[in-house]
PDB file of C-alpha atoms in Angstrom:
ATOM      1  CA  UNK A  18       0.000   0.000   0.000  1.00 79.00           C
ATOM      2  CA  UNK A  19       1.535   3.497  -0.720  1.00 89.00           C
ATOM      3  CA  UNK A  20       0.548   5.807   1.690  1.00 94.00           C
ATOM      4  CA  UNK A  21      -0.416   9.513   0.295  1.00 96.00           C
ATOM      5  CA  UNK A  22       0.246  12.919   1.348  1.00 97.00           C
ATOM      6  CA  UNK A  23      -1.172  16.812   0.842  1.00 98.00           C
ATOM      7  CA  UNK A  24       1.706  19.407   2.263  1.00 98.00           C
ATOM      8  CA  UNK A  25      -0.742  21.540   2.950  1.00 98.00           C
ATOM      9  CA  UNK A  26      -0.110  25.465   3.099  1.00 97.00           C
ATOM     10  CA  UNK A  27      -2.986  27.491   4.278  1.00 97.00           C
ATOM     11  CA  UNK A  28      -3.081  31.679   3.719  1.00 96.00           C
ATOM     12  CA  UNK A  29      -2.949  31.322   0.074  1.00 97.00           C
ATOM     13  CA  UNK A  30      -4.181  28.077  -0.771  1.00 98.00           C
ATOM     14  CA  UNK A  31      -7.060  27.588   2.069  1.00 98.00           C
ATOM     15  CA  UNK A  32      -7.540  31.447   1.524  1.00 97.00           C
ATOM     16  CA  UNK A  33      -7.040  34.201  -1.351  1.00 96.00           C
ATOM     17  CA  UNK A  34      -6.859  37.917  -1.874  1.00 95.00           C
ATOM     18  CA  UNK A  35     -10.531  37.379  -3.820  1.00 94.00           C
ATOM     19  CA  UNK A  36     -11.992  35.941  -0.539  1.00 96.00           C
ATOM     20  CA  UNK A  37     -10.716  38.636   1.607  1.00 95.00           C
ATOM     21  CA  UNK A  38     -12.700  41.428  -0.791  1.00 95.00           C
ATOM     22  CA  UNK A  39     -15.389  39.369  -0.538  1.00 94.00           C
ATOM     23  CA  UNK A  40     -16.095  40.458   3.107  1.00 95.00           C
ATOM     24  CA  UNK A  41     -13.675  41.478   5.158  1.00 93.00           C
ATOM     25  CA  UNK A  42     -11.886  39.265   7.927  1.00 94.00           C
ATOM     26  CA  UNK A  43     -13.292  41.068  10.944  1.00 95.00           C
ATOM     27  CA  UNK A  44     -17.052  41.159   9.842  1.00 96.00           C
ATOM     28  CA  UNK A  45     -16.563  37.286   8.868  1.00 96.00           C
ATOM     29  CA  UNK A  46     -15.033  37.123  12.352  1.00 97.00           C
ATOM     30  CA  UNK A  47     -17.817  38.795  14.035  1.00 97.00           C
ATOM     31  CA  UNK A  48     -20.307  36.275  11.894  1.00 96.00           C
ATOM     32  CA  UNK A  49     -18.650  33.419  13.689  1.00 97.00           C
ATOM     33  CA  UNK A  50     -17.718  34.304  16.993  1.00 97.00           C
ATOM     34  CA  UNK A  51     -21.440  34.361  18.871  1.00 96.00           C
ATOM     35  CA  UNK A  52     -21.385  30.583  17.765  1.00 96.00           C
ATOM     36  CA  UNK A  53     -17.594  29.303  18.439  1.00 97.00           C
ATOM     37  CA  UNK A  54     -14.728  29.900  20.914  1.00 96.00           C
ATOM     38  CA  UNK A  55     -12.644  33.521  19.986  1.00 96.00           C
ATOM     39  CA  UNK A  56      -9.842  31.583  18.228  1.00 96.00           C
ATOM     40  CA  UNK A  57     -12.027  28.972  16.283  1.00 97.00           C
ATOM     41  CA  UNK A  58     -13.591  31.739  14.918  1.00 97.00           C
ATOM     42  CA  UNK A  59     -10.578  33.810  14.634  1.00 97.00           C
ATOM     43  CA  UNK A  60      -9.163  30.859  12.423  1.00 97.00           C
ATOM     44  CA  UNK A  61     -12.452  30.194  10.654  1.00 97.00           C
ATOM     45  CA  UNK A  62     -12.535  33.504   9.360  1.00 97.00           C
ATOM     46  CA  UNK A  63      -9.663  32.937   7.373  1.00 97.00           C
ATOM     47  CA  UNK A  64     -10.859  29.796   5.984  1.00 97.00           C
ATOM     48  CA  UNK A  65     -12.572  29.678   2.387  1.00 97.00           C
ATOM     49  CA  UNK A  66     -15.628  27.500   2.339  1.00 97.00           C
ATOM     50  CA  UNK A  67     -14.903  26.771  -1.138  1.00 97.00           C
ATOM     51  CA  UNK A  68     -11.526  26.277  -0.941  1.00 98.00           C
ATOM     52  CA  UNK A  69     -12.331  23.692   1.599  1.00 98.00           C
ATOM     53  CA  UNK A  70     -14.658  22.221  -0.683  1.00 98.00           C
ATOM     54  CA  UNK A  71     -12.135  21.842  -3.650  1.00 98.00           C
ATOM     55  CA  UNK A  72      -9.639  20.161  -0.984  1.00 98.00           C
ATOM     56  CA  UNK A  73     -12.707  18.249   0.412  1.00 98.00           C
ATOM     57  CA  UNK A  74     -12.481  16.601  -3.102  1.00 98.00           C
ATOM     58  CA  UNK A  75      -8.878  16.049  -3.276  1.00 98.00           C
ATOM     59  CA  UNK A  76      -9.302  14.456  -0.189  1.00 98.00           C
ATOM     60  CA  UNK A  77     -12.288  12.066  -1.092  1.00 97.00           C
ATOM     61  CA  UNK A  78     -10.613  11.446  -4.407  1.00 97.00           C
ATOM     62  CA  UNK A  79      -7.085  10.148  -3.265  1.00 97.00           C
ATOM     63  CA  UNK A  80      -7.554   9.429   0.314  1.00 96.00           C
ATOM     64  CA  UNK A  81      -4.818  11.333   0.767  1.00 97.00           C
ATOM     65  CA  UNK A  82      -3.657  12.399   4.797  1.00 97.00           C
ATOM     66  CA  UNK A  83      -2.823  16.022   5.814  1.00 98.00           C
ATOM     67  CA  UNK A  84       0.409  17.260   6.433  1.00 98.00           C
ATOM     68  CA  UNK A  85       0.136  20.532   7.581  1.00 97.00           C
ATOM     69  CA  UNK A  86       3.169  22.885   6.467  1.00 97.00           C
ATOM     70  CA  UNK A  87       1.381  26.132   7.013  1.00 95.00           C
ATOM     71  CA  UNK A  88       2.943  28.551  10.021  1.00 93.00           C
ATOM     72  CA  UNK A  89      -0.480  27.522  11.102  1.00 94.00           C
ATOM     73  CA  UNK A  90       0.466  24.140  12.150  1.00 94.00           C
ATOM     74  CA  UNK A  91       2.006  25.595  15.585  1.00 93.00           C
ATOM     75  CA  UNK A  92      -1.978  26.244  16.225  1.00 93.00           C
ATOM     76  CA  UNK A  93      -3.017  23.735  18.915  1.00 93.00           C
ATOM     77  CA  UNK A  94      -6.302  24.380  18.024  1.00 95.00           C
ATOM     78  CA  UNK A  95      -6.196  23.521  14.338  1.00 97.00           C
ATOM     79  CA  UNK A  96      -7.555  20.446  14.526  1.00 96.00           C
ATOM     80  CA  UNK A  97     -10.663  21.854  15.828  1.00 97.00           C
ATOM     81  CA  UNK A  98     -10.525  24.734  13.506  1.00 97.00           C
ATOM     82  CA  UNK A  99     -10.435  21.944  10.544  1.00 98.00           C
ATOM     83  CA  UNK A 100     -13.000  19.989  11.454  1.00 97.00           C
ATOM     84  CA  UNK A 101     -15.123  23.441  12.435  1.00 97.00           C
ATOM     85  CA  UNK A 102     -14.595  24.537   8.545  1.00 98.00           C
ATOM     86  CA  UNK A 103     -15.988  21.196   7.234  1.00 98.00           C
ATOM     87  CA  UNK A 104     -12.308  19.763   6.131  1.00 98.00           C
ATOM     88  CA  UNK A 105     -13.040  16.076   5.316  1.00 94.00           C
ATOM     89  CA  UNK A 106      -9.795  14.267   7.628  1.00 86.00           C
ATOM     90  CA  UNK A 107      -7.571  14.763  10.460  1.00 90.00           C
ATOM     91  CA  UNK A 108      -4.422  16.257  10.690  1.00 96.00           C
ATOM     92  CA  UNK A 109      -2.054  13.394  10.198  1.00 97.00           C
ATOM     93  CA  UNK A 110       1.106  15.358  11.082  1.00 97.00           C
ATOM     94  CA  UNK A 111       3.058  18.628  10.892  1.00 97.00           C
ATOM     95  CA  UNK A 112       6.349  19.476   9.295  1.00 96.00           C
ATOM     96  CA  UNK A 113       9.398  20.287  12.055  1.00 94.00           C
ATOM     97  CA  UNK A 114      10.223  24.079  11.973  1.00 89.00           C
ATOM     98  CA  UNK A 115      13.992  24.793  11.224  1.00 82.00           C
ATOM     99  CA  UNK A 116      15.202  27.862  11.416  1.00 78.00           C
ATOM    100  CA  UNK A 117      15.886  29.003   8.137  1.00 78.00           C
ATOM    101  CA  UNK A 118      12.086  28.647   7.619  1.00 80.00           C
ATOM    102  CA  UNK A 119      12.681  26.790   4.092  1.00 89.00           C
ATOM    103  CA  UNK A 120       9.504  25.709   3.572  1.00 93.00           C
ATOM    104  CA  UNK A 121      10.977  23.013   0.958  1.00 95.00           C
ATOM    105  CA  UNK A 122      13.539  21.640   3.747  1.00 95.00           C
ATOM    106  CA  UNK A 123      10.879  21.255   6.298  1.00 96.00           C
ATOM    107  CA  UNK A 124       9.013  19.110   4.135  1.00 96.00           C
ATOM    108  CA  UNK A 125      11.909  16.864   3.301  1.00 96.00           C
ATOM    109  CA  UNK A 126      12.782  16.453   6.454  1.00 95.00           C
ATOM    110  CA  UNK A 127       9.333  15.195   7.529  1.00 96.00           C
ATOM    111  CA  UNK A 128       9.645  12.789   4.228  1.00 96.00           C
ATOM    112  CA  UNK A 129      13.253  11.248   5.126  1.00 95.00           C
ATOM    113  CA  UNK A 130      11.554   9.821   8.825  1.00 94.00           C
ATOM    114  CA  UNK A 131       8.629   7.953   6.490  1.00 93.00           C
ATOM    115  CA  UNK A 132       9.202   4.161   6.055  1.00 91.00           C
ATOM    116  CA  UNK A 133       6.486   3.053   3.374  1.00 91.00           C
ATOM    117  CA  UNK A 134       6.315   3.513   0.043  1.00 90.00           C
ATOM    118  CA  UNK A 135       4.429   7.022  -0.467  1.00 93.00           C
ATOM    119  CA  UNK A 136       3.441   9.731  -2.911  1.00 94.00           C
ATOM    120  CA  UNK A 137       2.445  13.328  -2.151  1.00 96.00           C
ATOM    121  CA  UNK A 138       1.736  16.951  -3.408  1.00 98.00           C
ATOM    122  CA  UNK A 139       2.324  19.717  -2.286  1.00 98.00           C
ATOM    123  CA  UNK A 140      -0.175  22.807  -2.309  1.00 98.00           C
ATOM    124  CA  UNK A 141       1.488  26.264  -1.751  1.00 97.00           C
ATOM    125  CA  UNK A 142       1.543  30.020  -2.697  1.00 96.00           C
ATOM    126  CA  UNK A 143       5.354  30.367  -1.740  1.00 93.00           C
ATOM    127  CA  UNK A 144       7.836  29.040  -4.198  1.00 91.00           C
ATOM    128  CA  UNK A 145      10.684  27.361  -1.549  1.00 92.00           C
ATOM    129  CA  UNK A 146      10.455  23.795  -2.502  1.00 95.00           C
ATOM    130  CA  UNK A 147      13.665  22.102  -3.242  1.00 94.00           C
ATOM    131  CA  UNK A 148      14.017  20.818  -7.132  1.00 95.00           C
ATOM    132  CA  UNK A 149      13.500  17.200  -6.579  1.00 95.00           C
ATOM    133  CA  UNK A 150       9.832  18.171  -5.179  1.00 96.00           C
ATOM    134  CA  UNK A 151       9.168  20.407  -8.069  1.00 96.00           C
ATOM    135  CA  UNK A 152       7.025  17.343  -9.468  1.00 95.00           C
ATOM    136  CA  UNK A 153       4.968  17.374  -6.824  1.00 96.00           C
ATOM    137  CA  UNK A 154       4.482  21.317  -5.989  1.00 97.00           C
ATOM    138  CA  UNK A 155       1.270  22.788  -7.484  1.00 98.00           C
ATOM    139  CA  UNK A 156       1.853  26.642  -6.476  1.00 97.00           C
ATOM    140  CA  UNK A 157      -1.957  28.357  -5.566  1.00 97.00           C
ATOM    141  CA  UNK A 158      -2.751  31.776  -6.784  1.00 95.00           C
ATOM    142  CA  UNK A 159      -3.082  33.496  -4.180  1.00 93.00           C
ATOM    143  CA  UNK A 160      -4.189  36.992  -5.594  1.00 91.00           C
ATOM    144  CA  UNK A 161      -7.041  34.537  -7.206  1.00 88.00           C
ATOM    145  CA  UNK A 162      -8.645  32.283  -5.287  1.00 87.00           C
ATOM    146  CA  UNK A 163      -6.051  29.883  -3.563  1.00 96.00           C
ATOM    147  CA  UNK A 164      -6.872  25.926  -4.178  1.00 98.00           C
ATOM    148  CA  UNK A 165      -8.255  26.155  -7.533  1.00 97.00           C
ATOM    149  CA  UNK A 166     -10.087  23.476  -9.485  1.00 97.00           C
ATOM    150  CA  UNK A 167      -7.404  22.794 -11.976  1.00 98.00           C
ATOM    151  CA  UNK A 168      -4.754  22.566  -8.609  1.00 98.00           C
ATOM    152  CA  UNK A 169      -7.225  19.791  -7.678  1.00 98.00           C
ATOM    153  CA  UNK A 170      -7.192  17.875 -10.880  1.00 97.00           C
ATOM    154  CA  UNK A 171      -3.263  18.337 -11.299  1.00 97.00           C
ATOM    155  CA  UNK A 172      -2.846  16.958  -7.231  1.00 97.00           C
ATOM    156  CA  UNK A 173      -5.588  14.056  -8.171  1.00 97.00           C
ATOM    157  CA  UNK A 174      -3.291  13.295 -11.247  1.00 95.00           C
ATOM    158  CA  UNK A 175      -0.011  12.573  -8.928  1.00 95.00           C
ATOM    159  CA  UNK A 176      -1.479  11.879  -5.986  1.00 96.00           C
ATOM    160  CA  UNK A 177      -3.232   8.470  -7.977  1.00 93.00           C
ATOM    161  CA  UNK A 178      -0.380   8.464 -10.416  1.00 82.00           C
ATOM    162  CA  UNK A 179      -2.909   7.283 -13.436  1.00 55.00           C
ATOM    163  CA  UNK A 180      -0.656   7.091 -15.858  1.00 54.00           C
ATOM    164  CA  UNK A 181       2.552   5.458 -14.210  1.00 54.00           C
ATOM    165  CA  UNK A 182       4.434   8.893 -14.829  1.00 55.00           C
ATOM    166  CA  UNK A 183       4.866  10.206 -11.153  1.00 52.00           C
ATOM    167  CA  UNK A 184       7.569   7.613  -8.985  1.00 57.00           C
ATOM    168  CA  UNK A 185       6.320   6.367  -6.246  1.00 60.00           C
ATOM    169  CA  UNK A 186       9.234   7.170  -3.150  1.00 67.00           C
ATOM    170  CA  UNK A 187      10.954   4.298  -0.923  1.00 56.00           C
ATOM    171  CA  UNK A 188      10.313   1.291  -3.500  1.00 50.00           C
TER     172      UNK A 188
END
């Protein structure tokens, strides 16, 4: 079995600069925070019900785990804000911080402790990734909407590998 992964990034992927001129964060805030905690609804606010939707169907189509890689994932409330925005799946892990906040590092050094066969994507606004994950970086728009349909076909595509083209790692 090869196990799958979504790096997941969130201001610019889970959120754009469309959804923010939509309504702005603090009346989106005030929406939310007569029915959840302060900082559930601080964190909710930021979220993108449609972008959670498109990654909803990455999700369901791959049955992929979460790998959170956002400077959100020192949050110990993200779990909680996740399943509060409707995010279909847990939080399966984190990427370590490192000090020269290289997104692409952190990443790899999360992948170099895994010990079964996997494949993974990697959904970002931020360029940082190191060359050999190129392949597997789809870079959101972030001035557009974030997590964009076609990012969700392109991450079903090498997440399911249907053509044989993207190498599965550790075989």
């Amino acid at each position: 079995m090869v196990n799958k992964f979504i790096f997941l990034d969130i201001d610019g992927v889970l959120n754009s600069e469309l959804f923010y001129s939509e309504k702005s964060q603090n009346e989106r805030y005030n929406d939310l925070v007569s029915v959840f905690p302060k900082h559930i609804a601080w964190g909710l606010c930021n979220i993108d019900p449609k972008a959670v939707k498109r990654l909803n169907r990455l999700i369901n189509a791959t049955d992929a785990k979460i790998v959170v890689s956002s400077s959100w994932r020192t949050d110990s409330d993200l779990g909680k804000i996740f399943e509060a925005a409707g995010i279909n799946g847990r939080i399966y892990g984190t990427t370590p911080l490192s000090e020269k906040r290289h997104r692409g590092l952190e990443i790899q050094k999360w992948l170099n402790m895994q010990t079964e066969p996997y494949n993974y994507v990697i959904l970002d606004d931020d360029s940082d990734m190191l060359d050999k994950q190129l392949p597997y970086f789809i870079q959101t728009d972030w001035m557009k909407w974030g997590l964009s349909d076609k990012d969700v076909e392109q991450a079903i595509h090498i997440l399911n590998d249907t053509d044989g083209t993207v190498k599965t790692h550790l075989q």
